[in-house]
């Protein structure tokens, strides 16, 4: 197994060095990375990569952009990229978030994709700065074997490169890979590399030219449940009578190794750690505080196995699907809850209102493949606009609810490939006249009034033909 | 004048608001009716409050599924629906084999609510359809009572029927079954027909024809109407109460009702061809003969001649009728009575001939205790009411007496027909209550009036006569009347508490979700059925075929959304017997049947862990009987030891190795169910099982729910030959 990998790696190495020599992009060559440290955390099914880069400007012109590059296979699974810079000296360091945007560079070798980090102050010639980069990868651990029986544990492959793919020359680099347990079946050796406990260390490697690449494959045990929400539709309905109703429809799947053969309840009940170790038994949803009227149901009725714990800062809803989810098993369900409106709805100075609500999925440690948020504004509201910290697809819809005549405006936002770090706030601005709140009660009152008038009229009018 | 005291002006105002006695009565009556209407609705909501808004039991799931189909695909698709998901590989023509009234009603209500912008889900409409119609039934009962007796009896009837457990048992929220709307339709048809007989008005006849049409569209029990009404007409004819009103009412109702009923595809030409409907047709022709005779009698002045004519006509009419019936029977044009109909007339018929009818618990003959449970004091009031009816005989009271007596007989034959008897029992009891209370209060009031002399002069002769009667009566009459009144109210209040208790304890359990008391007095919920069905829905191939006993067929298709081999619409006895045979054969024989039916999963219900007693092991003898009824290879004695049904060590060897036993007890021998008992202790039957080492060769466990109530097995593909 090792030999072919070595060969491929060597080939890749040569290829990249060749490419590097061919396309020496002029805008890039004056930066170099003097020291890089990468920590890859594989303990859950979301791969977290922390990158510490010490960037040095070796050129003559100041620059404010630092590029990160990713192989195309990784970009598809890339959920989020964040960059921070440390400010201050010694004890008074503060972290400042930097802008990161996907960009295109000419002559990208092998379809490598780029993200640009925009520094606050341009990096002058000879200066250096330290960047902290965090990026998350989803669907990057491939179960192997792809089908397991109930008593087997789940083994997965993780593919990456021993060397950091970068458009810059890296003087020194080290990679640490943290596995969930000490059980590692195999890993590609790129000397110097060694394994101790749950950590595999690659490096330090010295002086690697840009676009150096050395594929590695790690085969290890990961029994954390691969909870993936294939589709999540969140509907947030604003009622100016004081309630915010949230309805979330989930299609949950266990995306780990597929379950094969028998499911034995007696084994599952008597030895839960040995049998069905990778199964998904319960999920934890973190809801806002002061949540009320929580329900958890599916198409065929209420699911009674859930617990709600509330305190002043947060509410935690522990939900159990109807059955434990083994690899490849699915469950669909709906969670709904009400929230006090004053916690989420505010007024701007120019008399507009805005809703401030979290974007992502409240379930912990889950990947959402496709998320749709629908903000249902009250009837009669105008000029809706949404402000989201990351790019999303948007459009408007109309929904009819109780006693609606013209329908409610719905702001729909869609995004693919979400991880828990996307749980940041978004705002929807709109204008609304409070007089519209009275429309429905007035309608009801007038209907009853007319009914009684009709009754009185019927009792007093003689409609018979004969006298 | 300007300084008029405020109190005087207020009293003036009051005076102007003061209602006349009639208006007061109207106000009281309307408000009582409104309260009863609300009461009938809310007393049926126990299950929603205690569990959730969900569909109950077995058949309602089919109704719910078809209703969903109707909302999604519209009426024409529904009418032409061929359902591939049931009775695999036969399928079912749903549009032609169901009574669509319930579904159409629910969808209509749903559409109206949607039009009025009430964003309800169709499930909520389905859940609340039965209580809504129960409320409407109370109104009909009021008008019916008013028609046959007086408005007081009507009010009492409305109250009695609103809470009567016999009716509540089939109309709680969630029991979305045909009976829910059918009882309303039944009572409505009867009421309107009696009204038509009383008035002879064509408008009421038309209304009764449409009521009958609605009943036919809603429930197979319409056969009761189409036999009771001719019987009633016959009785009126015999008792010499023939009138033009009756002629108009019956003929119009029969002809129009027949034409309308034939529009329902499930009924179609049965209405003029099957034996069950022949009585109505016979009476129809008899009416014509009667009318003709009446006319001839009117024309002929000679009585002797008329007598001779009468003899000839009657004999020839009977002869022609008999020959026509005989010819129809022989040629097969008129189909004979079905087994279900026979089993209604003769309680022992089903037990000997149709095990599939006898296997259903609600088709068993009624026990006395369940009469008491469902009717409570009505059981004693019913004869009293009959007495009052006979005392004041009229066309209407004859009807209610006949309705009461026939339906009571049927209620005795089958438990589920208590439902049909309930309205009659309530109405007749209401007459008893109302008449008694009225008599007593008249006694009380007239005595008062004796004391205030002269104040009631000129109020009519009847009062003065009763006064005269009073004067001769015993001195303790007033006290006795008061005591009796209190007694009556005490009984009625007992009735109310009993009804509420029964509703809450016995009739409000969805039977899908089982609740039990835990060790610490807390409520434990067993939601295993839905767990299993949802597992099927999510984790099996879309076209998977599931074999189970027919009880669970509707639930699997509705909640699991998978194809089943047999379901609760037990139209093909052979198919059910095949499943029964598979369940009661040895595994290697059963696998042949299973493969021939193209089954992918086998589902069994097992209560050994939880002590749930209505599981497949307890139903197993019926599978053997039904299977053996078609396939004589299966013999009931093989599964019994000395006529005793056992699952422990002393059980019959065939029992210990049949497929059902193996599927239920697979790996159960390793399970500790109760402290201090050996492993493999079956809590439902209270024994340690006899075969703990169950090995399966052709099937494998696919899923077992958390309390083991539902176990699903996958059929393994055949082994490779090499």
CSV table of N, CA and C in Angstrom, one decimal, chain B residues 585-645:
chain,number,residue,atom,x,y,z
B,585,UNK,N,-46.9,-22.0,9.4
B,585,UNK,CA,-46.1,-23.1,8.9
B,585,UNK,C,-44.7,-23.1,9.5
B,586,UNK,N,-43.9,-24.2,9.2
B,586,UNK,CA,-42.5,-24.2,9.6
B,586,UNK,C,-41.8,-23.2,8.7
B,587,UNK,N,-40.6,-22.8,9.1
B,587,UNK,CA,-39.9,-21.7,8.4
B,587,UNK,C,-39.7,-22.1,6.9
B,588,UNK,N,-39.2,-23.3,6.7
B,588,UNK,CA,-38.8,-23.6,5.3
B,588,UNK,C,-40.1,-23.8,4.4
B,589,UNK,N,-41.2,-24.1,5.0
B,589,UNK,CA,-42.4,-24.1,4.2
B,589,UNK,C,-42.9,-22.7,4.0
B,590,UNK,N,-42.8,-21.9,5.0
B,590,UNK,CA,-43.3,-20.5,5.0
B,590,UNK,C,-42.5,-19.7,4.0
B,591,UNK,N,-41.2,-20.0,3.9
B,591,UNK,CA,-40.4,-19.2,3.0
B,591,UNK,C,-40.8,-19.3,1.5
B,592,UNK,N,-41.4,-20.5,1.2
B,592,UNK,CA,-41.9,-20.7,-0.2
B,592,UNK,C,-43.1,-19.8,-0.4
B,593,UNK,N,-44.0,-19.7,0.6
B,593,UNK,CA,-45.1,-18.8,0.4
B,593,UNK,C,-44.7,-17.4,0.4
B,594,UNK,N,-43.7,-17.1,1.2
B,594,UNK,CA,-43.2,-15.7,1.3
B,594,UNK,C,-42.6,-15.3,0.0
B,595,UNK,N,-41.8,-16.2,-0.6
B,595,UNK,CA,-41.1,-15.9,-1.8
B,595,UNK,C,-42.2,-15.8,-2.9
B,596,UNK,N,-43.2,-16.6,-2.9
B,596,UNK,CA,-44.2,-16.6,-4.0
B,596,UNK,C,-45.0,-15.3,-3.9
B,597,UNK,N,-45.1,-14.7,-2.7
B,597,UNK,CA,-45.8,-13.4,-2.6
B,597,UNK,C,-44.9,-12.3,-2.8
B,598,UNK,N,-43.6,-12.5,-3.0
B,598,UNK,CA,-42.6,-11.5,-3.3
B,598,UNK,C,-42.5,-10.5,-2.1
B,599,UNK,N,-42.4,-11.1,-0.9
B,599,UNK,CA,-42.4,-10.3,0.3
B,599,UNK,C,-40.9,-9.9,0.6
B,600,UNK,N,-40.7,-8.7,1.0
B,600,UNK,CA,-39.4,-8.3,1.4
B,600,UNK,C,-39.2,-8.2,2.9
B,601,UNK,N,-40.3,-7.8,3.6
B,601,UNK,CA,-40.2,-7.7,5.1
B,601,UNK,C,-41.4,-8.4,5.7
B,602,UNK,N,-41.2,-9.0,6.9
B,602,UNK,CA,-42.3,-9.5,7.6
B,602,UNK,C,-42.4,-8.8,9.0
B,603,UNK,N,-43.6,-8.4,9.3
B,603,UNK,CA,-43.7,-7.6,10.5
B,603,UNK,C,-44.6,-8.3,11.5
B,604,UNK,N,-44.2,-8.5,12.7
B,604,UNK,CA,-45.0,-9.1,13.8
B,604,UNK,C,-45.1,-8.1,15.0
B,605,UNK,N,-46.2,-8.3,15.7
B,605,UNK,CA,-46.4,-7.5,16.9
B,605,UNK,C,-46.3,-8.4,18.1
B,606,UNK,N,-45.5,-8.0,19.0
B,606,UNK,CA,-45.1,-8.9,20.1
B,606,UNK,C,-45.2,-8.2,21.4
B,607,UNK,N,-45.9,-8.7,22.4
B,607,UNK,CA,-46.1,-8.0,23.6
B,607,UNK,C,-45.4,-8.6,24.8
B,608,UNK,N,-44.5,-9.6,24.5
B,608,UNK,CA,-43.9,-10.3,25.6
B,608,UNK,C,-43.0,-9.5,26.6
B,609,UNK,N,-42.5,-8.4,26.1
B,609,UNK,CA,-41.6,-7.6,26.9
B,609,UNK,C,-42.4,-6.6,27.8
B,610,UNK,N,-43.4,-6.0,27.2
B,610,UNK,CA,-44.2,-5.0,27.9
B,610,UNK,C,-45.4,-5.6,28.5
B,611,UNK,N,-45.9,-6.8,28.2
B,611,UNK,CA,-47.1,-7.3,28.7
B,611,UNK,C,-48.3,-6.8,28.0
B,612,UNK,N,-48.1,-6.4,26.7
B,612,UNK,CA,-49.2,-5.9,25.9
B,612,UNK,C,-49.9,-7.1,25.3
B,613,UNK,N,-51.2,-7.2,25.6
B,613,UNK,CA,-51.8,-8.5,25.4
B,613,UNK,C,-52.4,-8.7,24.0
B,614,UNK,N,-52.7,-7.6,23.3
B,614,UNK,CA,-53.3,-7.9,22.0
B,614,UNK,C,-52.3,-8.0,20.9
B,615,UNK,N,-51.4,-8.9,21.1
B,615,UNK,CA,-50.3,-9.1,20.1
B,615,UNK,C,-50.6,-10.3,19.2
B,616,UNK,N,-49.6,-10.6,18.3
B,616,UNK,CA,-49.9,-11.6,17.3
B,616,UNK,C,-49.9,-13.0,17.9
B,617,UNK,N,-49.2,-13.2,19.0
B,617,UNK,CA,-49.3,-14.6,19.6
B,617,UNK,C,-50.7,-14.9,20.1
B,618,UNK,N,-51.3,-13.8,20.7
B,618,UNK,CA,-52.7,-14.1,21.2
B,618,UNK,C,-53.7,-14.1,20.0
B,619,UNK,N,-53.3,-13.5,18.9
B,619,UNK,CA,-54.2,-13.6,17.7
B,619,UNK,C,-53.9,-14.8,16.9
B,620,UNK,N,-52.9,-15.5,17.3
B,620,UNK,CA,-52.4,-16.5,16.4
B,620,UNK,C,-53.4,-17.6,16.0
B,621,UNK,N,-54.2,-18.0,17.0
B,621,UNK,CA,-55.2,-19.1,16.7
B,621,UNK,C,-56.2,-18.7,15.6
B,622,UNK,N,-56.4,-17.4,15.5
B,622,UNK,CA,-57.3,-16.9,14.4
B,622,UNK,C,-56.6,-17.1,13.1
B,623,UNK,N,-55.3,-16.9,13.0
B,623,UNK,CA,-54.5,-17.1,11.8
B,623,UNK,C,-54.6,-18.5,11.4
B,624,UNK,N,-54.5,-19.4,12.4
B,624,UNK,CA,-54.5,-20.8,12.2
B,624,UNK,C,-55.9,-21.2,11.6
B,625,UNK,N,-56.9,-20.7,12.3
B,625,UNK,CA,-58.3,-21.0,11.8
B,625,UNK,C,-58.6,-20.5,10.4
B,626,UNK,N,-58.2,-19.2,10.2
B,626,UNK,CA,-58.5,-18.7,8.9
B,626,UNK,C,-57.7,-19.4,7.8
B,627,UNK,N,-56.4,-19.6,8.2
B,627,UNK,CA,-55.5,-20.3,7.2
B,627,UNK,C,-56.1,-21.7,7.0
B,628,UNK,N,-56.5,-22.4,8.0
B,628,UNK,CA,-57.0,-23.7,7.9
B,628,UNK,C,-58.3,-23.8,7.2
B,629,UNK,N,-59.1,-22.7,7.2
B,629,UNK,CA,-60.4,-22.7,6.5
B,629,UNK,C,-60.2,-22.8,5.0
B,630,UNK,N,-59.1,-22.3,4.5
B,630,UNK,CA,-58.8,-22.4,3.1
B,630,UNK,C,-57.9,-23.6,2.7
B,631,UNK,N,-56.8,-23.7,3.6
B,631,UNK,CA,-55.8,-24.7,3.3
B,631,UNK,C,-55.9,-25.8,4.5
B,632,UNK,N,-56.5,-26.9,4.1
B,632,UNK,CA,-56.7,-27.9,5.2
B,632,UNK,C,-55.4,-28.5,5.8
B,633,UNK,N,-54.3,-28.2,5.2
B,633,UNK,CA,-53.0,-28.6,5.8
B,633,UNK,C,-52.8,-28.1,7.2
B,634,UNK,N,-53.3,-26.9,7.4
B,634,UNK,CA,-53.2,-26.3,8.7
B,634,UNK,C,-54.4,-26.8,9.5
B,635,UNK,N,-54.0,-27.4,10.6
B,635,UNK,CA,-55.1,-28.0,11.5
B,635,UNK,C,-54.9,-27.4,12.9
B,636,UNK,N,-56.0,-26.8,13.4
B,636,UNK,CA,-55.9,-26.2,14.7
B,636,UNK,C,-55.4,-27.1,15.8
B,637,UNK,N,-55.8,-28.3,15.9
B,637,UNK,CA,-55.4,-29.2,17.0
B,637,UNK,C,-53.9,-29.3,17.1
B,638,UNK,N,-53.2,-29.2,15.9
B,638,UNK,CA,-51.7,-29.3,15.9
B,638,UNK,C,-51.1,-28.2,16.8
B,639,UNK,N,-51.8,-27.1,17.1
B,639,UNK,CA,-51.1,-26.0,17.8
B,639,UNK,C,-51.6,-26.0,19.3
B,640,UNK,N,-52.4,-27.0,19.6
B,640,UNK,CA,-53.0,-27.0,21.0
B,640,UNK,C,-52.5,-28.3,21.7
B,641,UNK,N,-52.5,-28.1,23.0
B,641,UNK,CA,-52.2,-29.3,23.8
B,641,UNK,C,-53.4,-29.6,24.6
B,642,UNK,N,-54.1,-30.7,24.4
B,642,UNK,CA,-55.3,-31.0,25.1
B,642,UNK,C,-56.3,-29.8,25.0
B,643,UNK,N,-56.4,-29.2,23.9
B,643,UNK,CA,-57.3,-28.1,23.7
B,643,UNK,C,-56.9,-26.8,24.3
B,644,UNK,N,-55.7,-26.8,24.8
B,644,UNK,CA,-55.2,-25.6,25.5
B,644,UNK,C,-54.1,-25.0,24.7
B,645,UNK,N,-54.1,-23.6,24.7
B,645,UNK,CA,-53.2,-22.9,23.9
B,645,UNK,C,-52.0,-22.5,24.8
